[in-house]
Amino acid sequence: MKGDIGVIGLAVMGQNLILNMNDHGFKVVAHNRTTAKVDDFLAGSAKNTHIVGAYSLEELVEKLASPRKIMLMVRAGSVVDSFIEQLAPLLDKGDIIIDGGNTNYPDTNRRVTDLREKGIYFIGSGVSGGEEGARFGPSIMPGGAPEAWEAVKPIFQAIAAKTDNNEPCCDWVGNNGAGHFVKMVHNGIEYGDMQLISEAYHFMKDGLGLSYDEMQATFSAWNNTELNSYLVEITADILGYKDEEGQPLVENILDTAGQKGTGKWTGINALDLGIPLTLISESVFSRCLSALKDQRVEASTLFNKSISQIEGNKTEWLEALRQALLASKIISYAQGFMLMREASNENNWDLNYGNVALMWRGGCIIRSAFLGNIRDAFDNNPELAFLGSDPYFKAILENCLSAWRKIAAKSIEHGIPMPCMTSALTFLDGYTSARLPANLLQAQRDYFGAHTYERVDSPRGKFFHTNWTGTGGDTASTTYDV
Ligand code: NBP
């Protein structure tokens, strides 16, 4: 019997996805560039399964039923192009190549088009959930050539995580690079969530002087509130983890954060599309700042900085902090969905935002109860432009606002850097302002560069120029937005 699907790439993600597919009754053919890994896999975790190996791409293609479905779980970038180049001549029209790696979505746009010319369908799919997700149920975000979806759907929806209502956390996202775009935004939101939690930890530890046991207990308790999520849950575990000496391991971990690029891509896309994605961008910059360890150590002596303990009732401060974290998180997701909306319009993807929230509801790193509420919000109003105007989220923001302002002010007063929580509040203040000081900014632009301005008492699109100094000319610069 021929194989249902081939998977290339036997590192952590590939192996676990294959085992997951096998568990669900699919016959998988496994290949890897370094073929010794095929042997190791078959003799190891794939022993006594229906998984078969292939030691060349020809053998892989030969062993698959038509239309062939071949999934790449390899390093993103040129490695994917190289496999596509080698596979394409071996495939028939109607066969399907799937890239399940963390690919930048313009690459997926290009590959869908190039392969369609050869009669081959290409799917670019985000896969989230790390090792455990891949093994027992990831969140899967496929996009690309829609003609290929019906053939791939039964496999992907079978292996995907399921919500409490047994809905698969996998559905068709949209044409071309839509799946990889949504996965990129997922990763950006993950950066934001992690930074927000880290800021709360900093406030608790240095501002409130909490012990690790107290912090563990606090995050555990928060996990029973609206903040219920995988990242809050593992944060409690991490804070409670003691090393061989009985000390919190986190204390001995160097404070320089790594990154693999998806957060940065999200920020770059927001700049390209003109969306104020402030929270995720701040979270990427926070990682950059953390990486300047030597400079920070040197600069730490410049102003005799030490964080003094915050006075007052700790329980009350902790509740205020929880509310600040929750409200900031709403802003992060609101901004992420604003970005997806703009990208969807720009690329004609017709994204279904409720479905996106559903796909993130389980399996992935940002999985949370909260995403169920986001799904409801978009189901109630698919055109929702700002998550904070949905009645459920608006009520939370209203309820949290005063505590959030207190935390932001206190963090600044005591010198605890909380860039995401404070900028999220500033974003909300800006977004809810009918009038901002951009009138002055436009005047400055017109003063020095004759860039023109619109007037409050004239129809939009009518531009004016003033000769501010009496010495400038009457010629205005061309008006356009970048
Ligand atoms: P890696 O990203 O570490 O990639 C390892 C695979 O790429 C191996 O099969 C390796 O073959 C192959 N490969 C490399 Br590296 N260079 C190659 C080359 N020049 N030619 C041919 N093959 C090459 O594996 P992973 O962590 O399992 O991730 C797979 C994909 O899934 C990546 O795109 C990753 O970003 C994405 N992803 C990872 C996670 C995670 O938690 N790790 C989560 C979600 C998505 P070899 O064995 O011969 O070196």
XYZ file of N, CA and C and ligand atoms in Angstrom, residues 8-14 31-35 37 72-76 79 82-83 99-103 127-131 183 260, ligand 1:
148
model
N 9.575 15.362 4.751
C 11.021 15.538 4.638
C 11.479 16.391 5.806
N 12.472 15.895 6.548
C 12.992 16.663 7.687
C 12.716 15.916 8.977
N 13.758 15.267 9.478
C 13.563 14.459 10.687
C 14.213 15.082 11.918
N 14.063 16.391 12.045
C 14.451 17.037 13.318
C 13.223 16.953 14.235
N 13.220 17.750 15.289
C 12.201 17.589 16.322
C 10.764 17.734 15.782
N 10.531 18.722 14.923
C 9.157 18.957 14.446
C 8.720 17.841 13.488
N 9.585 17.507 12.542
C 9.242 16.495 11.543
C 8.934 15.153 12.188
N 11.687 11.042 5.040
C 12.986 11.230 4.389
C 13.737 12.349 5.100
N 15.070 12.261 5.040
C 15.906 13.324 5.594
C 17.176 13.412 4.767
N 17.716 14.651 4.636
C 18.958 14.801 3.844
C 20.030 13.848 4.367
N 20.276 13.907 5.661
C 21.250 12.990 6.257
C 20.498 11.681 6.513
N 20.741 10.693 5.645
C 19.855 9.521 5.658
C 20.055 8.644 6.899
N 19.695 9.567 9.708
C 18.603 9.936 10.628
C 17.318 9.168 10.313
N 7.427 19.529 3.829
C 8.802 19.870 4.207
C 8.801 20.398 5.635
N 9.570 19.761 6.512
C 9.746 20.283 7.883
C 11.242 20.510 8.081
N 11.765 21.452 7.302
C 13.203 21.720 7.310
C 13.436 23.192 7.616
N 14.684 23.558 7.726
C 15.019 24.961 8.005
C 14.429 25.850 6.908
N 13.820 26.957 7.335
C 13.186 27.860 6.357
C 14.245 28.564 5.511
N 16.844 26.299 1.962
C 16.721 24.828 2.028
C 15.381 24.401 1.410
N 15.609 24.678 -2.314
C 16.438 23.609 -2.868
C 15.627 22.302 -2.973
N 14.836 21.987 -1.943
C 14.017 20.759 -2.016
C 12.949 20.894 -3.109
N 4.970 23.362 2.788
C 6.080 23.827 3.621
C 5.516 24.134 5.005
N 5.926 23.346 5.998
C 5.404 23.541 7.359
C 6.352 24.308 8.263
N 7.411 24.897 7.671
C 8.403 25.609 8.481
C 8.003 27.049 8.747
N 8.859 27.748 9.460
C 8.600 29.161 9.788
C 9.092 30.055 8.660
N 8.368 30.010 7.558
C 8.779 30.743 6.361
C 8.222 32.155 6.366
N 2.887 26.035 11.586
C 2.641 24.954 12.548
C 3.152 25.463 13.886
N 2.303 25.486 14.887
C 2.753 25.995 16.182
C 2.451 25.013 17.303
N 3.276 25.087 18.328
C 3.049 24.233 19.492
C 4.332 23.541 19.920
N 5.409 23.791 19.162
C 6.693 23.188 19.513
C 6.627 21.675 19.436
N 7.541 21.046 20.155
C 7.704 19.593 20.106
C 6.431 18.857 20.555
N 0.687 32.855 10.827
C 1.632 32.225 11.769
C 2.654 33.267 12.259
N 14.449 34.480 16.636
C 14.719 33.852 15.337
C 14.108 34.630 14.176
P 15.389 22.631 12.088
O 14.852 23.992 11.817
O 16.519 22.481 13.032
O 15.808 21.979 10.675
C 16.380 20.690 10.634
C 16.060 20.021 9.326
O 16.511 20.833 8.229
C 16.804 18.698 9.218
O 15.995 17.804 8.518
C 18.032 19.076 8.404
O 18.598 18.006 7.708
C 17.408 20.038 7.440
N 18.424 20.840 6.766
C 19.212 21.829 7.223
Br 19.209 22.472 8.938
N 20.031 22.341 6.313
C 19.775 21.624 5.205
C 20.295 21.673 3.901
N 21.211 22.567 3.548
N 19.821 20.801 2.991
C 18.884 19.906 3.338
N 18.317 19.813 4.568
C 18.769 20.665 5.487
O 14.229 21.639 12.534
P 12.940 21.861 13.454
O 13.264 22.572 14.717
O 12.290 20.532 13.498
O 12.033 22.842 12.593
C 11.576 22.544 11.293
C 10.830 23.759 10.751
O 9.704 24.010 11.605
C 11.652 25.049 10.770
O 11.277 25.867 9.698
C 11.258 25.699 12.075
O 11.427 27.112 12.042
C 9.786 25.315 12.151
N 9.224 25.276 13.506
C 9.970 24.838 14.560
C 9.404 24.794 15.835
C 10.193 24.291 17.025
O 9.669 24.400 18.153
N 11.386 23.740 16.839
C 8.078 25.190 16.010
C 7.341 25.596 14.900
C 7.927 25.637 13.667
P 19.917 17.285 8.306
O 19.409 16.397 9.386
O 20.467 16.563 7.136
O 20.815 18.377 8.827
